């Protein structure tokens, strides 16, 4: 694997998707600041009674905090992690899903195949564009939440969001999940020849995974270390499997003949 080859594909994909990236990054950031982020501190919008059992667990872990502060920590865990996971799915659905199929439709993939670059380097270079975009938006969301917490003088929440669990989730777990979604999306893009078809298939394939991740993150994921480790190991292994599948399906000769 040559870093320079991956850089060539990376820059090629940025050039192809320049307009989408220019709209996607600031667009998502504006949506986060105007619509999503305020709901993180809108703690009256959730019925706390639905989480009474989980709240008791938080109380056992943080006996020195009063009930109101525990509720704020619990609801932040639930809402923030759910939003981050959903974005990890949505961004690749907008971006990665057409990385291969678009080039097949526009017949520019022949030029790509003529380069002395391996299949893995092509796939990795393309995935990195969407992966880096996703991580930038997620980290923007996370650090914006820290700023809002500081603004509302929630010092206890700041220390909670700087805990090892949250740092592991933001800087290790979420990027691995994002890579998994991107590799699944680009695998689908290799198999179909129409953008609309790729969107439909991706929705069918990725929706169960999104439901699984969101359900398991509904407050309990951040609370239990074993859930975090389980999800990380599961996603890492699944990502490796899908990477191997994607490379096998990325057959240059078959694509040129079929499409």
Tab-separated table of N, CA and C in Angstrom, residues 14-130:
chain	number	residue	atom	x	y	z
A	14	UNK	N	-12.208	14.254	-3.903
A	14	UNK	CA	-12.549	15.609	-3.458
A	14	UNK	C	-12.902	16.487	-4.662
A	15	UNK	N	-12.132	16.333	-5.734
A	15	UNK	CA	-12.410	17.108	-6.947
A	15	UNK	C	-13.758	16.738	-7.531
A	16	UNK	N	-14.078	15.435	-7.554
A	16	UNK	CA	-15.355	14.974	-8.105
A	16	UNK	C	-16.520	15.462	-7.254
A	17	UNK	N	-16.363	15.438	-5.928
A	17	UNK	CA	-17.450	15.787	-5.014
A	17	UNK	C	-17.254	17.146	-4.356
A	18	UNK	N	-16.536	18.032	-5.040
A	18	UNK	CA	-16.192	19.320	-4.448
A	18	UNK	C	-17.428	20.106	-4.010
A	19	UNK	N	-18.426	20.201	-4.881
A	19	UNK	CA	-19.628	20.980	-4.560
A	19	UNK	C	-20.419	20.349	-3.414
A	20	UNK	N	-20.512	19.030	-3.418
A	20	UNK	CA	-21.262	18.352	-2.351
A	20	UNK	C	-20.581	18.547	-1.004
A	21	UNK	N	-19.242	18.485	-1.002
A	21	UNK	CA	-18.511	18.673	0.245
A	21	UNK	C	-18.633	20.109	0.748
A	22	UNK	N	-18.604	21.067	-0.181
A	22	UNK	CA	-18.730	22.474	0.199
A	22	UNK	C	-20.075	22.766	0.841
A	23	UNK	N	-21.119	22.076	0.370
A	23	UNK	CA	-22.447	22.261	0.952
A	23	UNK	C	-22.649	21.391	2.195
A	24	UNK	N	-22.074	20.204	2.191
A	24	UNK	CA	-22.321	19.242	3.261
A	24	UNK	C	-21.736	19.706	4.589
A	25	UNK	N	-20.457	20.087	4.597
A	25	UNK	CA	-19.804	20.450	5.853
A	25	UNK	C	-20.468	21.651	6.539
A	26	UNK	N	-20.534	22.814	5.878
A	26	UNK	CA	-21.189	23.947	6.561
A	26	UNK	C	-22.677	23.711	6.777
A	27	UNK	N	-23.310	22.960	5.849
A	27	UNK	CA	-24.742	22.690	5.986
A	27	UNK	C	-25.051	21.925	7.253
A	28	UNK	N	-24.337	20.834	7.492
A	28	UNK	CA	-24.555	20.039	8.700
A	28	UNK	C	-24.191	20.836	9.946
A	29	UNK	N	-23.156	21.661	9.862
A	29	UNK	CA	-22.751	22.442	11.029
A	29	UNK	C	-23.821	23.471	11.396
A	30	UNK	N	-24.440	24.076	10.396
A	30	UNK	CA	-25.523	25.036	10.662
A	30	UNK	C	-26.727	24.332	11.274
A	31	UNK	N	-27.054	23.152	10.724
A	31	UNK	CA	-28.179	22.375	11.264
A	31	UNK	C	-27.917	21.987	12.717
A	32	UNK	N	-26.684	21.576	13.006
A	32	UNK	CA	-26.319	21.200	14.378
A	32	UNK	C	-26.498	22.378	15.331
A	33	UNK	N	-25.992	23.538	14.928
A	33	UNK	CA	-26.035	24.701	15.807
A	33	UNK	C	-27.458	25.239	15.985
A	34	UNK	N	-28.271	25.206	14.937
A	34	UNK	CA	-29.587	25.826	14.986
A	34	UNK	C	-30.688	24.898	15.474
A	35	UNK	N	-30.606	23.610	15.126
A	35	UNK	CA	-31.727	22.719	15.393
A	35	UNK	C	-31.406	21.583	16.359
A	36	UNK	N	-30.245	20.947	16.186
A	36	UNK	CA	-29.968	19.752	16.979
A	36	UNK	C	-29.394	20.100	18.343
A	37	UNK	N	-28.384	20.970	18.368
A	37	UNK	CA	-27.689	21.263	19.613
A	37	UNK	C	-28.610	21.815	20.706
A	38	UNK	N	-29.568	22.725	20.390
A	38	UNK	CA	-30.458	23.206	21.460
A	38	UNK	C	-31.248	22.110	22.155
A	39	UNK	N	-31.539	21.013	21.459
A	39	UNK	CA	-32.311	19.938	22.088
A	39	UNK	C	-31.488	19.179	23.118
A	40	UNK	N	-30.156	19.299	23.048
A	40	UNK	CA	-29.316	18.633	24.039
A	40	UNK	C	-29.566	19.214	25.427
A	41	UNK	N	-29.798	20.520	25.497
A	41	UNK	CA	-30.015	21.160	26.797
A	41	UNK	C	-31.495	21.363	27.102
A	42	UNK	N	-32.375	20.898	26.224
A	42	UNK	CA	-33.814	20.984	26.461
A	42	UNK	C	-34.256	19.732	27.212
A	43	UNK	N	-33.991	19.694	28.495
A	43	UNK	CA	-34.203	18.476	29.270
A	43	UNK	C	-35.672	18.254	29.630
A	44	UNK	N	-36.516	19.239	29.372
A	44	UNK	CA	-37.935	19.060	29.662
A	44	UNK	C	-38.651	18.274	28.568
A	45	UNK	N	-37.974	18.047	27.443
A	45	UNK	CA	-38.633	17.400	26.304
A	45	UNK	C	-38.680	15.882	26.439
A	46	UNK	N	-38.019	15.319	27.450
A	46	UNK	CA	-38.027	13.868	27.647
A	46	UNK	C	-38.698	13.548	28.977
A	47	UNK	N	-39.561	12.554	28.968
A	47	UNK	CA	-40.194	12.104	30.194
A	47	UNK	C	-39.196	11.279	31.009
A	48	UNK	N	-38.762	11.858	32.098
A	48	UNK	CA	-37.747	11.191	32.912
A	48	UNK	C	-38.288	9.890	33.498
A	49	UNK	N	-39.591	9.798	33.683
A	49	UNK	CA	-40.177	8.584	34.256
A	49	UNK	C	-39.850	7.345	33.432
A	50	UNK	N	-39.662	7.547	32.118
A	50	UNK	CA	-39.337	6.418	31.250
A	50	UNK	C	-37.951	5.854	31.522
A	51	UNK	N	-37.125	6.605	32.246
A	51	UNK	CA	-35.749	6.185	32.497
A	51	UNK	C	-35.467	6.078	33.998
A	52	UNK	N	-36.497	5.777	34.774
A	52	UNK	CA	-36.332	5.740	36.231
A	52	UNK	C	-35.317	4.678	36.657
A	53	UNK	N	-35.351	3.513	35.991
A	53	UNK	CA	-34.411	2.447	36.340
A	53	UNK	C	-32.981	2.841	35.998
A	54	UNK	N	-32.807	3.443	34.821
A	54	UNK	CA	-31.476	3.892	34.422
A	54	UNK	C	-30.988	5.009	35.338
A	55	UNK	N	-31.899	5.878	35.748
A	55	UNK	CA	-31.523	6.976	36.637
A	55	UNK	C	-31.007	6.458	37.978
A	56	UNK	N	-31.591	5.382	38.451
A	56	UNK	CA	-31.117	4.795	39.713
A	56	UNK	C	-29.683	4.279	39.572
A	57	UNK	N	-29.348	3.766	38.401
A	57	UNK	CA	-27.975	3.317	38.161
A	57	UNK	C	-27.014	4.499	38.149
A	58	UNK	N	-27.436	5.598	37.520
A	58	UNK	CA	-26.610	6.802	37.523
A	58	UNK	C	-26.445	7.333	38.949
A	59	UNK	N	-27.482	7.219	39.750
A	59	UNK	CA	-27.416	7.692	41.132
A	59	UNK	C	-26.426	6.876	41.952
A	60	UNK	N	-26.380	5.573	41.687
A	60	UNK	CA	-25.418	4.723	42.389
A	60	UNK	C	-23.986	5.072	42.009
A	61	UNK	N	-23.799	5.437	40.742
A	61	UNK	CA	-22.455	5.750	40.265
A	61	UNK	C	-22.010	7.144	40.692
A	62	UNK	N	-22.972	8.062	40.880
A	62	UNK	CA	-22.645	9.448	41.229
A	62	UNK	C	-23.441	9.860	42.469
A	63	UNK	N	-23.126	9.321	43.614
A	63	UNK	CA	-23.927	9.598	44.821
A	63	UNK	C	-23.833	11.037	45.316
A	64	UNK	N	-22.795	11.763	44.889
A	64	UNK	CA	-22.614	13.129	45.379
A	64	UNK	C	-23.413	14.163	44.594
A	65	UNK	N	-23.901	13.794	43.423
A	65	UNK	CA	-24.658	14.738	42.601
A	65	UNK	C	-26.129	14.727	42.986
A	66	UNK	N	-26.758	15.900	42.893
A	66	UNK	CA	-28.189	15.949	43.201
A	66	UNK	C	-28.993	15.374	42.036
A	67	UNK	N	-30.266	15.180	42.262
A	67	UNK	CA	-31.119	14.500	41.291
A	67	UNK	C	-31.199	15.249	39.969
A	68	UNK	N	-31.281	16.568	40.019
A	68	UNK	CA	-31.399	17.365	38.796
A	68	UNK	C	-30.154	17.220	37.921
A	69	UNK	N	-28.982	17.245	38.544
A	69	UNK	CA	-27.735	17.100	37.786
A	69	UNK	C	-27.595	15.703	37.192
A	70	UNK	N	-28.052	14.689	37.931
A	70	UNK	CA	-28.026	13.323	37.406
A	70	UNK	C	-28.909	13.183	36.178
A	71	UNK	N	-30.068	13.820	36.220
A	71	UNK	CA	-30.984	13.786	35.074
A	71	UNK	C	-30.335	14.430	33.858
A	72	UNK	N	-29.654	15.548	34.065
A	72	UNK	CA	-28.976	16.241	32.961
A	72	UNK	C	-27.898	15.350	32.347
A	73	UNK	N	-27.109	14.685	33.187
A	73	UNK	CA	-26.062	13.792	32.683
A	73	UNK	C	-26.674	12.629	31.920
A	74	UNK	N	-27.699	12.018	32.474
A	74	UNK	CA	-28.327	10.859	31.840
A	74	UNK	C	-28.920	11.226	30.483
A	75	UNK	N	-29.682	12.320	30.430
A	75	UNK	CA	-30.326	12.698	29.180
A	75	UNK	C	-29.311	13.152	28.139
A	76	UNK	N	-28.216	13.751	28.592
A	76	UNK	CA	-27.149	14.115	27.647
A	76	UNK	C	-26.535	12.865	27.033
A	77	UNK	N	-26.274	11.862	27.859
A	77	UNK	CA	-25.739	10.605	27.343
A	77	UNK	C	-26.662	10.009	26.280
A	78	UNK	N	-27.948	9.982	26.589
A	78	UNK	CA	-28.918	9.375	25.669
A	78	UNK	C	-28.992	10.153	24.364
A	79	UNK	N	-29.220	11.451	24.474
A	79	UNK	CA	-29.498	12.258	23.289
A	79	UNK	C	-28.253	12.510	22.448
A	80	UNK	N	-27.150	12.853	23.104
A	80	UNK	CA	-25.938	13.188	22.361
A	80	UNK	C	-25.411	11.986	21.590
A	81	UNK	N	-25.317	10.835	22.250
A	81	UNK	CA	-24.781	9.654	21.576
A	81	UNK	C	-25.692	9.198	20.443
A	82	UNK	N	-27.013	9.286	20.660
A	82	UNK	CA	-27.952	8.933	19.598
A	82	UNK	C	-27.771	9.816	18.369
A	83	UNK	N	-27.634	11.121	18.579
A	83	UNK	CA	-27.440	12.042	17.459
A	83	UNK	C	-26.140	11.740	16.721
A	84	UNK	N	-25.083	11.478	17.464
A	84	UNK	CA	-23.792	11.200	16.835
A	84	UNK	C	-23.840	9.923	15.996
A	85	UNK	N	-24.495	8.888	16.520
A	85	UNK	CA	-24.602	7.633	15.777
A	85	UNK	C	-25.459	7.800	14.524
A	86	UNK	N	-26.547	8.538	14.642
A	86	UNK	CA	-27.404	8.766	13.474
A	86	UNK	C	-26.641	9.505	12.386
A	87	UNK	N	-25.846	10.514	12.771
A	87	UNK	CA	-25.056	11.246	11.781
A	87	UNK	C	-24.004	10.357	11.133
A	88	UNK	N	-23.490	9.405	11.905
A	88	UNK	CA	-22.504	8.474	11.344
A	88	UNK	C	-23.104	7.637	10.224
A	89	UNK	N	-24.418	7.457	10.246
A	89	UNK	CA	-25.103	6.721	9.189
A	89	UNK	C	-25.540	7.645	8.056
A	90	UNK	N	-26.054	8.813	8.409
A	90	UNK	CA	-26.653	9.694	7.401
A	90	UNK	C	-25.611	10.232	6.424
A	91	UNK	N	-24.457	10.666	6.916
A	91	UNK	CA	-23.458	11.291	6.046
A	91	UNK	C	-22.957	10.332	4.967
A	92	UNK	N	-22.576	9.081	5.303
A	92	UNK	CA	-22.196	8.146	4.229
A	92	UNK	C	-23.337	7.865	3.254
A	93	UNK	N	-24.588	7.910	3.755
A	93	UNK	CA	-25.742	7.691	2.862
A	93	UNK	C	-25.828	8.806	1.813
A	94	UNK	N	-25.398	9.999	2.181
A	94	UNK	CA	-25.405	11.118	1.244
A	94	UNK	C	-24.174	11.129	0.353
A	95	UNK	N	-23.057	10.654	0.890
A	95	UNK	CA	-21.774	10.877	0.226
A	95	UNK	C	-21.186	9.598	-0.370
A	96	UNK	N	-20.887	8.613	0.458
A	96	UNK	CA	-20.131	7.438	0.020
A	96	UNK	C	-20.877	6.580	-0.984
A	97	UNK	N	-22.201	6.562	-0.872
A	97	UNK	CA	-22.998	5.608	-1.630
A	97	UNK	C	-22.851	5.773	-3.140
A	98	UNK	N	-22.472	6.968	-3.595
A	98	UNK	CA	-22.353	7.163	-5.044
A	98	UNK	C	-20.907	7.298	-5.518
A	99	UNK	N	-19.935	7.007	-4.650
A	99	UNK	CA	-18.533	7.190	-5.018
A	99	UNK	C	-18.131	6.323	-6.216
A	100	UNK	N	-18.615	5.080	-6.242
A	100	UNK	CA	-18.283	4.186	-7.348
A	100	UNK	C	-19.349	4.256	-8.439
A	101	UNK	N	-20.616	4.214	-8.011
A	101	UNK	CA	-21.699	4.150	-8.998
A	101	UNK	C	-21.749	5.410	-9.862
A	102	UNK	N	-21.398	6.550	-9.293
A	102	UNK	CA	-21.401	7.791	-10.074
A	102	UNK	C	-20.342	7.747	-11.170
A	103	UNK	N	-19.177	7.200	-10.832
A	103	UNK	CA	-18.117	7.111	-11.835
A	103	UNK	C	-18.464	6.083	-12.905
A	104	UNK	N	-19.223	5.066	-12.530
A	104	UNK	CA	-19.668	4.092	-13.525
A	104	UNK	C	-20.701	4.728	-14.453
A	105	UNK	N	-21.601	5.522	-13.892
A	105	UNK	CA	-22.624	6.187	-14.705
A	105	UNK	C	-21.999	7.188	-15.677
A	106	UNK	N	-20.987	7.914	-15.210
A	106	UNK	CA	-20.358	8.952	-16.034
A	106	UNK	C	-19.182	8.428	-16.857
A	107	UNK	N	-18.911	7.124	-16.726
A	107	UNK	CA	-17.855	6.444	-17.489
A	107	UNK	C	-16.471	7.038	-17.225
A	108	UNK	N	-16.266	7.582	-16.031
A	108	UNK	CA	-14.941	8.103	-15.673
A	108	UNK	C	-14.122	7.061	-14.920
A	109	UNK	N	-14.757	5.940	-14.598
A	109	UNK	CA	-14.057	4.920	-13.820
A	109	UNK	C	-12.953	4.249	-14.643
A	110	UNK	N	-13.091	4.292	-16.004
A	110	UNK	CA	-12.046	3.730	-16.852
A	110	UNK	C	-10.720	4.459	-16.641
A	111	UNK	N	-10.789	5.790	-16.503
A	111	UNK	CA	-9.581	6.575	-16.260
A	111	UNK	C	-8.948	6.202	-14.918
A	112	UNK	N	-9.807	5.924	-13.943
A	112	UNK	CA	-9.322	5.542	-12.624
A	112	UNK	C	-8.620	4.192	-12.667
A	113	UNK	N	-9.193	3.268	-13.425
A	113	UNK	CA	-8.628	1.921	-13.513
A	113	UNK	C	-7.317	1.897	-14.292
A	114	UNK	N	-7.090	2.917	-15.113
A	114	UNK	CA	-5.858	2.945	-15.903
A	114	UNK	C	-4.641	3.322	-15.069
A	115	UNK	N	-4.885	3.826	-13.854
A	115	UNK	CA	-3.773	4.222	-12.986
A	115	UNK	C	-3.142	2.990	-12.333
A	116	UNK	N	-1.842	3.017	-12.098
A	116	UNK	CA	-1.163	1.877	-11.444
A	116	UNK	C	-1.417	1.871	-9.934
A	117	UNK	N	-2.688	1.694	-9.562
A	117	UNK	CA	-3.105	1.749	-8.160
A	117	UNK	C	-3.933	0.507	-7.851
A	118	UNK	N	-3.722	-0.085	-6.699
A	118	UNK	CA	-4.437	-1.302	-6.338
A	118	UNK	C	-5.890	-1.000	-5.984
A	119	UNK	N	-6.707	-2.054	-5.976
A	119	UNK	CA	-8.127	-1.906	-5.631
A	119	UNK	C	-8.292	-1.375	-4.210
A	120	UNK	N	-7.490	-1.906	-3.299
A	120	UNK	CA	-7.589	-1.462	-1.905
A	120	UNK	C	-7.257	0.018	-1.772
A	121	UNK	N	-6.262	0.498	-2.485
A	121	UNK	CA	-5.889	1.916	-2.422
A	121	UNK	C	-6.995	2.800	-2.971
A	122	UNK	N	-7.662	2.337	-4.036
A	122	UNK	CA	-8.785	3.097	-4.598
A	122	UNK	C	-9.912	3.201	-3.583
A	123	UNK	N	-10.293	2.069	-2.998
A	123	UNK	CA	-11.395	2.053	-2.036
A	123	UNK	C	-11.058	2.877	-0.795
A	124	UNK	N	-9.848	2.705	-0.273
A	124	UNK	CA	-9.460	3.434	0.934
A	124	UNK	C	-9.397	4.934	0.685
A	125	UNK	N	-8.849	5.332	-0.462
A	125	UNK	CA	-8.776	6.752	-0.793
A	125	UNK	C	-10.149	7.386	-0.885
A	126	UNK	N	-11.111	6.654	-1.448
A	126	UNK	CA	-12.475	7.164	-1.565
A	126	UNK	C	-13.165	7.221	-0.209
A	127	UNK	N	-12.990	6.171	0.585
A	127	UNK	CA	-13.641	6.112	1.898
A	127	UNK	C	-13.134	7.220	2.810
A	128	UNK	N	-11.846	7.545	2.712
A	128	UNK	CA	-11.268	8.557	3.591
A	128	UNK	C	-11.938	9.915	3.427
A	129	UNK	N	-12.400	10.226	2.219
A	129	UNK	CA	-13.080	11.508	1.995
A	129	UNK	C	-14.325	11.601	2.870
A	130	UNK	N	-15.172	10.576	2.805
A	130	UNK	CA	-16.396	10.570	3.596
A	130	UNK	C	-16.107	10.390	5.081
